[in-house]
Amino acid sequence: MFRFAARKTIVTGTKPSPNAVATLAESQSSTTGSSSSSSSTTNSRSVTSDSHRSGMGYGIVHQQRIPADESENLFRRVASPKTVSVIGAPMTYGQPFVGTDSGPSLLREQGLLQDLTTLGWRVEDIPDLDFSTICEQARSESLSSNLSHNNNPNAKHSLEVGAGTKVLAELVESKLKLGKFPLVLGGDHSIGIGSLAGILRAKPETGVIWVDAHADLNVPSVSNSGNMHGMPLGLMMKDLIPDRSVIPGLEWLEEGPTSPFLNPDSLVYVGLRDIDKAERHFIRQLGIKTFTMYDIDHLGIGNVMDLALEHLLQKNPDRPLHLSYDIDAVDPLYAPATGTAVRGGLTWREAHFVAEHVVRSGALASAEIVEVNATLADGQGASETVELGHQLVNALLGEAIL
């Protein structure tokens, strides 16, 4: 099965205008009249017209929010009454494009919080973490301590990323210990450093499903770009970097009674298709269970997800799971507004199935969605990407077809 995606235009260097949300809403309202004949073709894997480069153009169609049957007890790792803690993590320092900081607000503006209540959740909406203030304070403290000269040039903005992810880690850890479901809205994928650290401190036995076009398994010594959104998993692997305190800003990872590290056997990749040379070596060296897009084409998404869950739950059926969802796992045909789009990704339905099937396991205890960047496509493509992110979050919190 061949996968093609349309070309897209990348626009960088400007933040969304104050009217960004209104623009997305206007774009959405102007396309809701798409015909049923158009929607019937949304599973097509190829497109040849340049006019489609900003998205499929099928519009946002109405969809009912129907929770799964409560008798199925799909969120067994969450205390009753089940509560989702929505945590906005508008991080931009892990990669070079502005705009990822608008992700949390755009997802909320789509009606996410109301949808979660409709799905049967008590919603604790935590205001977006103030990374601007947090990171500026970290820079000031570094300067006053004369530590700026130690900034690692191959871990760009490590002081800022470290300061922001430390706050996120503490918040995620506290919510898990209270029996709540942390739902983290990014932000770039460097927030995974904080999410994983908090999860592993609260529930060290957690298994992780990483849905992404990229492996994010770099460490500063091998990274081609130095961008920290490509390092969250590498920084959690003890065999790759046993002492994270050598990276300015990440000293906190080595503080406390236990340092959070992820066992390679507790990780499964889904959807990889753009892997750096060093990451390929690490995946083989560490024996990480990996399903690339080749495997999805060959086996089908159903078999892939069965095997992923079997790997994580066969030895310990009671372990909690965390799902980290990078929107660039989805083909840019459906999600063009992201910073590192790669052709040949998940289809619209495959993307939803991944979330739905993990929920069906009953083991999901936390989740995050990252790298939605509405500045990197025109109004139509931005609107479709934000709405897809919104729908994937709903699927992760138990929205069901039947």
CSV table of C-alpha atoms in Angstrom, one decimal:
chain,number,residue,atom,x,y,z
A,1,MET,CA,0.0,0.0,0.0
A,2,PHE,CA,1.5,3.3,-1.1
A,3,ARG,CA,1.1,6.5,0.9
A,4,PHE,CA,1.4,9.9,-0.6
A,5,ALA,CA,0.7,13.4,0.8
A,6,ALA,CA,0.3,16.7,-0.8
A,7,ARG,CA,3.0,19.4,-0.6
A,8,LYS,CA,2.3,22.1,1.9
A,9,THR,CA,3.5,25.7,2.5
A,10,ILE,CA,5.5,26.4,5.6
A,11,VAL,CA,5.2,29.8,7.2
A,12,THR,CA,7.5,30.7,10.0
A,13,GLY,CA,8.6,33.5,12.3
A,14,THR,CA,5.3,35.0,13.3
A,15,LYS,CA,2.9,34.1,16.2
A,16,PRO,CA,-0.8,33.6,15.5
A,17,SER,CA,-2.6,36.9,15.4
A,18,PRO,CA,-5.0,37.8,18.2
A,19,ASN,CA,-7.8,36.8,15.8
A,20,ALA,CA,-6.3,33.3,15.2
A,21,VAL,CA,-9.1,31.5,16.9
A,22,ALA,CA,-11.7,33.5,15.1
A,23,THR,CA,-10.0,32.8,11.8
A,24,LEU,CA,-10.1,29.1,12.5
A,25,ALA,CA,-13.8,29.3,13.6
A,26,GLU,CA,-14.7,31.2,10.4
A,27,SER,CA,-12.8,28.6,8.3
A,28,GLN,CA,-14.7,25.8,10.1
A,29,SER,CA,-18.1,27.4,9.6
A,30,SER,CA,-17.5,28.0,5.9
A,31,THR,CA,-16.8,24.4,5.2
A,32,THR,CA,-19.4,22.5,7.2
A,33,GLY,CA,-21.6,22.0,4.2
A,34,SER,CA,-19.3,19.4,2.5
A,35,SER,CA,-21.3,16.8,0.7
A,36,SER,CA,-21.6,13.2,1.6
A,37,SER,CA,-19.9,12.2,-1.6
A,38,SER,CA,-16.8,14.2,-0.6
A,39,SER,CA,-16.7,12.7,2.9
A,40,SER,CA,-16.9,9.2,1.5
A,41,THR,CA,-13.5,9.7,-0.1
A,42,THR,CA,-11.6,10.8,3.0
A,43,ASN,CA,-9.7,7.5,3.4
A,44,SER,CA,-7.9,8.0,0.0
A,45,ARG,CA,-4.2,7.7,0.4
A,46,SER,CA,-3.2,9.7,-2.6
A,47,VAL,CA,-3.6,13.3,-3.8
A,48,THR,CA,-2.1,14.8,-6.9
A,49,SER,CA,-3.5,18.4,-7.0
A,50,ASP,CA,-1.4,21.2,-5.6
A,51,SER,CA,-4.6,22.9,-4.6
A,52,HIS,CA,-4.9,20.5,-1.7
A,53,ARG,CA,-1.6,21.4,-0.2
A,54,SER,CA,-3.1,23.0,2.9
A,55,GLY,CA,-5.5,20.1,3.8
A,56,MET,CA,-8.1,17.9,2.2
A,57,GLY,CA,-10.7,20.6,2.2
A,58,TYR,CA,-13.5,18.3,3.3
A,59,GLY,CA,-14.5,20.6,6.1
A,60,ILE,CA,-15.4,19.9,9.7
A,61,VAL,CA,-18.5,17.7,9.8
A,62,HIS,CA,-20.8,17.3,12.7
A,63,GLN,CA,-19.9,14.4,15.1
A,64,GLN,CA,-21.8,13.3,18.2
A,65,ARG,CA,-19.8,12.9,21.4
A,66,ILE,CA,-20.8,9.5,22.7
A,67,PRO,CA,-19.0,8.0,25.7
A,68,ALA,CA,-18.1,4.3,25.9
A,69,ASP,CA,-20.4,2.1,27.9
A,70,GLU,CA,-19.5,2.8,31.6
A,71,SER,CA,-20.0,-1.0,32.3
A,72,GLU,CA,-16.8,-1.6,30.3
A,73,ASN,CA,-14.7,0.3,33.0
A,74,LEU,CA,-12.2,1.5,30.4
A,75,PHE,CA,-10.3,3.8,32.8
A,76,ARG,CA,-9.5,1.4,35.6
A,77,ARG,CA,-6.3,3.3,36.6
A,78,VAL,CA,-8.3,6.4,37.5
A,79,ALA,CA,-9.9,7.0,40.9
A,80,SER,CA,-13.7,7.4,41.1
A,81,PRO,CA,-15.2,9.8,40.3
A,82,LYS,CA,-13.0,9.9,37.3
A,83,THR,CA,-11.3,13.3,36.9
A,84,VAL,CA,-9.2,14.5,34.0
A,85,SER,CA,-6.6,17.2,34.8
A,86,VAL,CA,-6.2,19.3,31.6
A,87,ILE,CA,-2.7,20.8,31.7
A,88,GLY,CA,-1.7,23.4,29.1
A,89,ALA,CA,2.0,23.2,28.4
A,90,PRO,CA,2.7,25.8,25.7
A,91,MET,CA,6.3,25.1,25.1
A,92,THR,CA,8.1,26.5,22.1
A,93,TYR,CA,11.8,26.3,23.1
A,94,GLY,CA,12.3,22.7,22.0
A,95,GLN,CA,12.2,23.5,18.3
A,96,PRO,CA,12.7,26.5,16.0
A,97,PHE,CA,9.1,27.5,15.0
A,98,VAL,CA,6.9,29.9,16.9
A,99,GLY,CA,3.3,28.9,17.2
A,100,THR,CA,3.3,25.6,19.2
A,101,ASP,CA,2.5,27.7,22.3
A,102,SER,CA,-1.0,28.4,20.8
A,103,GLY,CA,-1.9,24.7,20.8
A,104,PRO,CA,-3.5,24.4,24.2
A,105,SER,CA,-5.7,27.5,23.7
A,106,LEU,CA,-6.8,26.4,20.2
A,107,LEU,CA,-7.8,23.0,21.4
A,108,ARG,CA,-9.8,24.4,24.3
A,109,GLU,CA,-11.5,26.9,21.9
A,110,GLN,CA,-12.7,23.9,19.9
A,111,GLY,CA,-15.0,23.0,22.8
A,112,LEU,CA,-12.7,20.3,24.3
A,113,LEU,CA,-13.6,20.9,28.0
A,114,GLN,CA,-17.3,20.6,27.3
A,115,ASP,CA,-16.7,17.5,25.2
A,116,LEU,CA,-14.9,15.9,28.1
A,117,THR,CA,-17.8,16.5,30.5
A,118,THR,CA,-20.1,15.0,27.8
A,119,LEU,CA,-17.9,11.9,27.9
A,120,GLY,CA,-18.5,11.5,31.6
A,121,TRP,CA,-15.4,13.2,33.1
A,122,ARG,CA,-15.1,15.6,35.9
A,123,VAL,CA,-12.8,18.3,34.4
A,124,GLU,CA,-10.1,20.1,36.3
A,125,ASP,CA,-8.9,22.7,33.9
A,126,ILE,CA,-5.5,24.0,35.0
A,127,PRO,CA,-4.4,27.3,33.4
A,128,ASP,CA,-1.6,27.1,30.9
A,129,LEU,CA,1.8,26.9,32.6
A,130,ASP,CA,3.4,30.3,32.4
A,131,PHE,CA,6.6,29.2,30.6
A,132,SER,CA,7.5,32.8,29.6
A,133,THR,CA,7.9,33.8,33.3
A,134,ILE,CA,9.4,30.4,34.3
A,135,CYS,CA,11.9,30.3,31.6
A,136,GLU,CA,12.9,34.0,31.9
A,137,GLN,CA,13.5,33.4,35.6
A,138,ALA,CA,15.7,30.4,34.8
A,139,ARG,CA,17.8,32.6,32.4
A,140,SER,CA,18.2,35.3,35.0
A,141,GLU,CA,19.3,32.9,37.7
A,142,SER,CA,21.8,31.4,35.3
A,143,LEU,CA,23.3,34.8,34.5
A,144,SER,CA,23.5,35.8,38.1
A,145,SER,CA,25.2,32.5,38.9
A,146,ASN,CA,27.6,33.0,36.0
A,147,LEU,CA,26.5,29.6,34.6
A,148,SER,CA,25.5,30.8,31.1
A,149,HIS,CA,28.9,29.8,29.6
A,150,ASN,CA,28.1,26.2,30.4
A,151,ASN,CA,25.0,26.1,28.1
A,152,ASN,CA,25.3,23.0,25.9
A,153,PRO,CA,25.3,24.2,22.3
A,154,ASN,CA,23.9,20.9,21.1
A,155,ALA,CA,20.9,21.1,23.5
A,156,LYS,CA,19.4,24.3,22.4
A,157,HIS,CA,17.6,26.4,25.0
A,158,SER,CA,18.2,23.6,27.6
A,159,LEU,CA,17.8,26.1,30.5
A,160,GLU,CA,14.3,27.1,29.3
A,161,VAL,CA,13.2,23.6,28.4
A,162,GLY,CA,14.6,22.3,31.7
A,163,ALA,CA,12.8,24.9,33.8
A,164,GLY,CA,9.5,24.4,32.1
A,165,THR,CA,9.6,20.7,32.1
A,166,LYS,CA,10.5,20.6,35.8
A,167,VAL,CA,7.3,22.4,36.7
A,168,LEU,CA,5.3,20.1,34.4
A,169,ALA,CA,6.8,17.0,35.9
A,170,GLU,CA,5.9,18.1,39.4
A,171,LEU,CA,2.3,18.8,38.4
A,172,VAL,CA,1.9,15.5,36.5
A,173,GLU,CA,3.3,13.6,39.4
A,174,SER,CA,1.0,15.2,41.9
A,175,LYS,CA,-2.1,14.5,39.7
A,176,LEU,CA,-1.3,10.9,39.2
A,177,LYS,CA,-0.8,10.4,43.0
A,178,LEU,CA,-4.3,11.8,43.5
A,179,GLY,CA,-5.7,9.2,41.1
A,180,LYS,CA,-6.5,11.7,38.3
A,181,PHE,CA,-5.8,11.4,34.6
A,182,PRO,CA,-3.3,14.0,33.4
A,183,LEU,CA,-4.0,15.2,29.9
A,184,VAL,CA,-1.2,17.4,28.7
A,185,LEU,CA,-1.8,19.8,25.8
A,186,GLY,CA,1.4,20.9,24.1
A,187,GLY,CA,3.4,22.6,23.1
A,188,ASP,CA,6.3,21.0,21.3
A,189,HIS,CA,7.4,17.5,22.2
A,190,SER,CA,10.2,18.5,24.6
A,191,ILE,CA,7.4,18.6,27.1
A,192,GLY,CA,7.7,14.8,27.1
A,193,ILE,CA,10.7,15.2,29.4
A,194,GLY,CA,8.4,16.6,32.1
A,195,SER,CA,5.5,14.3,31.4
A,196,LEU,CA,7.6,11.2,31.5
A,197,ALA,CA,9.6,12.3,34.6
A,198,GLY,CA,6.4,13.0,36.5
A,199,ILE,CA,4.8,9.7,35.4
A,200,LEU,CA,7.9,7.6,36.2
A,201,ARG,CA,8.2,9.1,39.6
A,202,ALA,CA,4.6,8.5,40.5
A,203,LYS,CA,4.1,5.2,38.6
A,204,PRO,CA,7.6,3.8,37.7
A,205,GLU,CA,6.0,0.6,36.2
A,206,THR,CA,4.2,2.6,33.5
A,207,GLY,CA,4.4,1.5,29.9
A,208,VAL,CA,4.7,4.1,27.1
A,209,ILE,CA,3.2,4.2,23.6
A,210,TRP,CA,5.0,6.8,21.5
A,211,VAL,CA,3.0,7.7,18.4
A,212,ASP,CA,5.2,9.8,16.2
A,213,ALA,CA,6.9,10.1,12.8
A,214,HIS,CA,10.2,10.5,14.7
A,215,ALA,CA,11.9,8.5,17.3
A,216,ASP,CA,12.8,11.4,19.6
A,217,LEU,CA,15.7,9.3,20.9
A,218,ASN,CA,18.5,11.7,20.4
A,219,VAL,CA,20.9,12.9,23.1
A,220,PRO,CA,23.1,16.1,22.8
A,221,SER,CA,26.2,14.1,21.8
A,222,VAL,CA,24.6,12.7,18.6
A,223,SER,CA,21.8,15.2,17.7
A,224,ASN,CA,22.0,16.7,14.2
A,225,SER,CA,20.0,19.8,15.1
A,226,GLY,CA,20.4,20.2,18.9
A,227,ASN,CA,16.6,20.7,19.1
A,228,MET,CA,15.3,19.2,22.3
A,229,HIS,CA,11.9,18.2,21.0
A,230,GLY,CA,13.9,15.3,19.4
A,231,MET,CA,15.4,14.2,22.8
A,232,PRO,CA,12.7,13.4,25.3
A,233,LEU,CA,13.0,9.6,25.1
A,234,GLY,CA,16.8,9.7,24.7
A,235,LEU,CA,17.1,11.7,28.0
A,236,MET,CA,15.0,9.0,29.7
A,237,MET,CA,17.3,6.1,28.7
A,238,LYS,CA,20.0,5.4,31.3
A,239,ASP,CA,22.2,3.6,28.8
A,240,LEU,CA,22.3,6.7,26.6
A,241,ILE,CA,22.9,9.4,29.1
A,242,PRO,CA,23.4,8.1,32.7
A,243,ASP,CA,23.9,11.6,34.2
A,244,ARG,CA,21.5,14.3,32.9
A,245,SER,CA,23.0,16.9,35.2
A,246,VAL,CA,25.7,17.7,32.7
A,247,ILE,CA,23.0,19.5,30.6
A,248,PRO,CA,22.2,22.9,32.0
A,249,GLY,CA,18.6,23.1,33.2
A,250,LEU,CA,18.2,19.4,33.6
A,251,GLU,CA,20.0,19.0,36.9
A,252,TRP,CA,16.6,18.4,38.6
A,253,LEU,CA,16.3,15.0,36.8
A,254,GLU,CA,19.1,13.7,39.0
A,255,GLU,CA,17.7,15.2,42.3
A,256,GLY,CA,15.6,13.3,44.8
A,257,PRO,CA,15.6,9.7,46.0
A,258,THR,CA,15.1,8.2,42.6
A,259,SER,CA,16.1,9.5,39.1
A,260,PRO,CA,13.3,8.8,36.6
A,261,PHE,CA,14.5,6.5,33.8
A,262,LEU,CA,12.4,4.5,31.3
A,263,ASN,CA,13.2,0.8,30.7
A,264,PRO,CA,13.6,0.3,27.0
A,265,ASP,CA,11.3,-2.7,27.3
A,266,SER,CA,8.5,-0.4,28.6
A,267,LEU,CA,8.4,1.6,25.3
A,268,VAL,CA,6.6,0.9,22.0
A,269,TYR,CA,6.9,3.1,19.0
A,270,VAL,CA,4.0,3.4,16.5
A,271,GLY,CA,4.2,5.2,13.2
A,272,LEU,CA,7.9,5.9,12.8
A,273,ARG,CA,9.0,7.0,9.3
A,274,ASP,CA,11.8,9.5,9.7
A,275,ILE,CA,14.6,8.2,12.0
A,276,ASP,CA,18.1,9.6,12.4
A,277,LYS,CA,21.1,7.3,11.9
A,278,ALA,CA,22.1,7.4,15.6
A,279,GLU,CA,18.5,6.7,16.6
A,280,ARG,CA,18.4,3.6,14.4
A,281,HIS,CA,21.5,2.3,16.2
A,282,PHE,CA,20.0,3.1,19.6
A,283,ILE,CA,16.6,1.3,18.8
A,284,ARG,CA,18.5,-1.8,17.8
A,285,GLN,CA,21.0,-1.6,20.7
A,286,LEU,CA,18.3,-1.1,23.3
A,287,GLY,CA,15.8,-3.6,21.7
A,288,ILE,CA,12.9,-1.1,21.7
A,289,LYS,CA,9.7,-2.5,20.2
A,290,THR,CA,9.1,-0.5,17.1
A,291,PHE,CA,6.3,-0.4,14.5
A,292,THR,CA,7.2,1.8,11.5
A,293,MET,CA,4.8,2.8,8.8
A,294,TYR,CA,6.1,-0.2,6.9
A,295,ASP,CA,4.8,-2.5,9.6
A,296,ILE,CA,1.4,-0.7,9.6
A,297,ASP,CA,1.2,-1.1,5.8
A,298,HIS,CA,2.2,-4.7,6.0
A,299,LEU,CA,0.3,-5.9,9.1
A,300,GLY,CA,-2.6,-3.4,9.3
A,301,ILE,CA,-3.1,-1.0,12.2
A,302,GLY,CA,-5.3,-3.4,14.1
A,303,ASN,CA,-2.6,-6.1,14.3
A,304,VAL,CA,0.0,-3.5,15.1
A,305,MET,CA,-1.9,-2.1,18.0
A,306,ASP,CA,-2.7,-5.6,19.3
A,307,LEU,CA,1.0,-6.4,19.2
A,308,ALA,CA,1.9,-3.1,20.9
A,309,LEU,CA,-0.4,-3.7,23.8
A,310,GLU,CA,0.6,-7.4,24.1
A,311,HIS,CA,4.2,-6.3,24.4
A,312,LEU,CA,3.4,-3.9,27.2
A,313,LEU,CA,0.7,-5.8,29.1
A,314,GLN,CA,1.5,-9.5,28.7
A,315,LYS,CA,3.9,-9.7,31.6
A,316,ASN,CA,2.0,-7.2,33.8
A,317,PRO,CA,-1.6,-6.7,32.8
A,318,ASP,CA,-2.2,-4.3,35.6
A,319,ARG,CA,0.4,-1.7,34.6
A,320,PRO,CA,-0.7,1.8,33.7
A,321,LEU,CA,-0.1,3.1,30.2
A,322,HIS,CA,0.9,6.6,28.9
A,323,LEU,CA,0.2,7.6,25.3
A,324,SER,CA,2.2,10.4,23.8
A,325,TYR,CA,0.7,11.6,20.5
A,326,ASP,CA,2.6,13.8,18.1
A,327,ILE,CA,0.2,15.2,15.5
A,328,ASP,CA,3.0,14.6,12.9
A,329,ALA,CA,2.4,10.9,13.2
A,330,VAL,CA,-0.6,11.6,11.0
A,331,ASP,CA,-0.1,12.2,7.3
A,332,PRO,CA,0.2,15.9,6.4
A,333,LEU,CA,-2.7,15.3,4.0
A,334,TYR,CA,-4.9,15.4,7.2
A,335,ALA,CA,-2.6,17.4,9.6
A,336,PRO,CA,-0.5,19.9,7.7
A,337,ALA,CA,-0.1,22.4,10.5
A,338,THR,CA,2.9,20.9,12.3
A,339,GLY,CA,6.6,21.7,12.3
A,340,THR,CA,8.2,18.5,11.0
A,341,ALA,CA,5.6,17.0,8.7
A,342,VAL,CA,6.7,13.8,6.8
A,343,ARG,CA,4.7,12.2,4.0
A,344,GLY,CA,3.3,8.7,4.3
A,345,GLY,CA,1.8,8.8,7.8
A,346,LEU,CA,-1.3,7.6,9.5
A,347,THR,CA,-4.7,8.1,7.8
A,348,TRP,CA,-7.5,9.8,9.6
A,349,ARG,CA,-9.1,6.6,10.7
A,350,GLU,CA,-5.8,4.9,11.6
A,351,ALA,CA,-4.9,7.9,13.8
A,352,HIS,CA,-8.2,7.5,15.6
A,353,PHE,CA,-7.9,3.7,15.9
A,354,VAL,CA,-4.6,4.0,17.7
A,355,ALA,CA,-6.3,6.1,20.4
A,356,GLU,CA,-9.5,4.1,20.6
A,357,HIS,CA,-7.7,0.7,20.9
A,358,VAL,CA,-5.4,1.8,23.7
A,359,VAL,CA,-8.5,3.1,25.6
A,360,ARG,CA,-10.1,-0.4,25.0
A,361,SER,CA,-7.2,-2.0,26.9
A,362,GLY,CA,-8.5,-0.3,30.1
A,363,ALA,CA,-4.9,0.5,31.1
A,364,LEU,CA,-4.6,4.1,29.9
A,365,ALA,CA,-3.7,6.4,32.8
A,366,SER,CA,-2.3,9.6,31.1
A,367,ALA,CA,-1.9,11.1,27.7
A,368,GLU,CA,-0.5,14.1,25.8
A,369,ILE,CA,-0.9,15.6,22.4
A,370,VAL,CA,1.9,17.8,20.9
A,371,GLU,CA,3.2,19.8,18.0
A,372,VAL,CA,-0.1,21.4,16.8
A,373,ASN,CA,1.1,24.6,15.2
A,374,ALA,CA,-1.6,26.7,13.4
A,375,THR,CA,0.9,29.1,12.0
A,376,LEU,CA,2.4,26.5,9.7
A,377,ALA,CA,-0.6,26.1,7.3
A,378,ASP,CA,-3.2,28.4,5.8
A,379,GLY,CA,-6.6,28.8,7.5
A,380,GLN,CA,-8.1,25.6,6.0
A,381,GLY,CA,-5.1,23.4,6.9
A,382,ALA,CA,-4.7,25.0,10.3
A,383,SER,CA,-8.4,24.4,11.1
A,384,GLU,CA,-8.3,20.8,10.0
A,385,THR,CA,-5.2,20.1,12.1
A,386,VAL,CA,-6.6,21.7,15.2
A,387,GLU,CA,-9.9,19.8,14.8
A,388,LEU,CA,-8.1,16.5,14.3
A,389,GLY,CA,-6.1,17.1,17.5
A,390,HIS,CA,-9.3,17.9,19.3
A,391,GLN,CA,-10.9,14.7,18.0
A,392,LEU,CA,-7.9,12.5,18.9
A,393,VAL,CA,-8.1,13.9,22.5
A,394,ASN,CA,-11.7,12.9,22.6
A,395,ALA,CA,-10.9,9.4,21.4
A,396,LEU,CA,-8.2,9.2,24.1
A,397,LEU,CA,-10.8,10.1,26.8
A,398,GLY,CA,-13.3,7.4,25.7
A,399,GLU,CA,-15.4,8.7,22.8
A,400,ALA,CA,-16.9,5.6,21.1
A,401,ILE,CA,-18.5,4.8,17.8
A,402,LEU,CA,-20.9,2.3,19.5
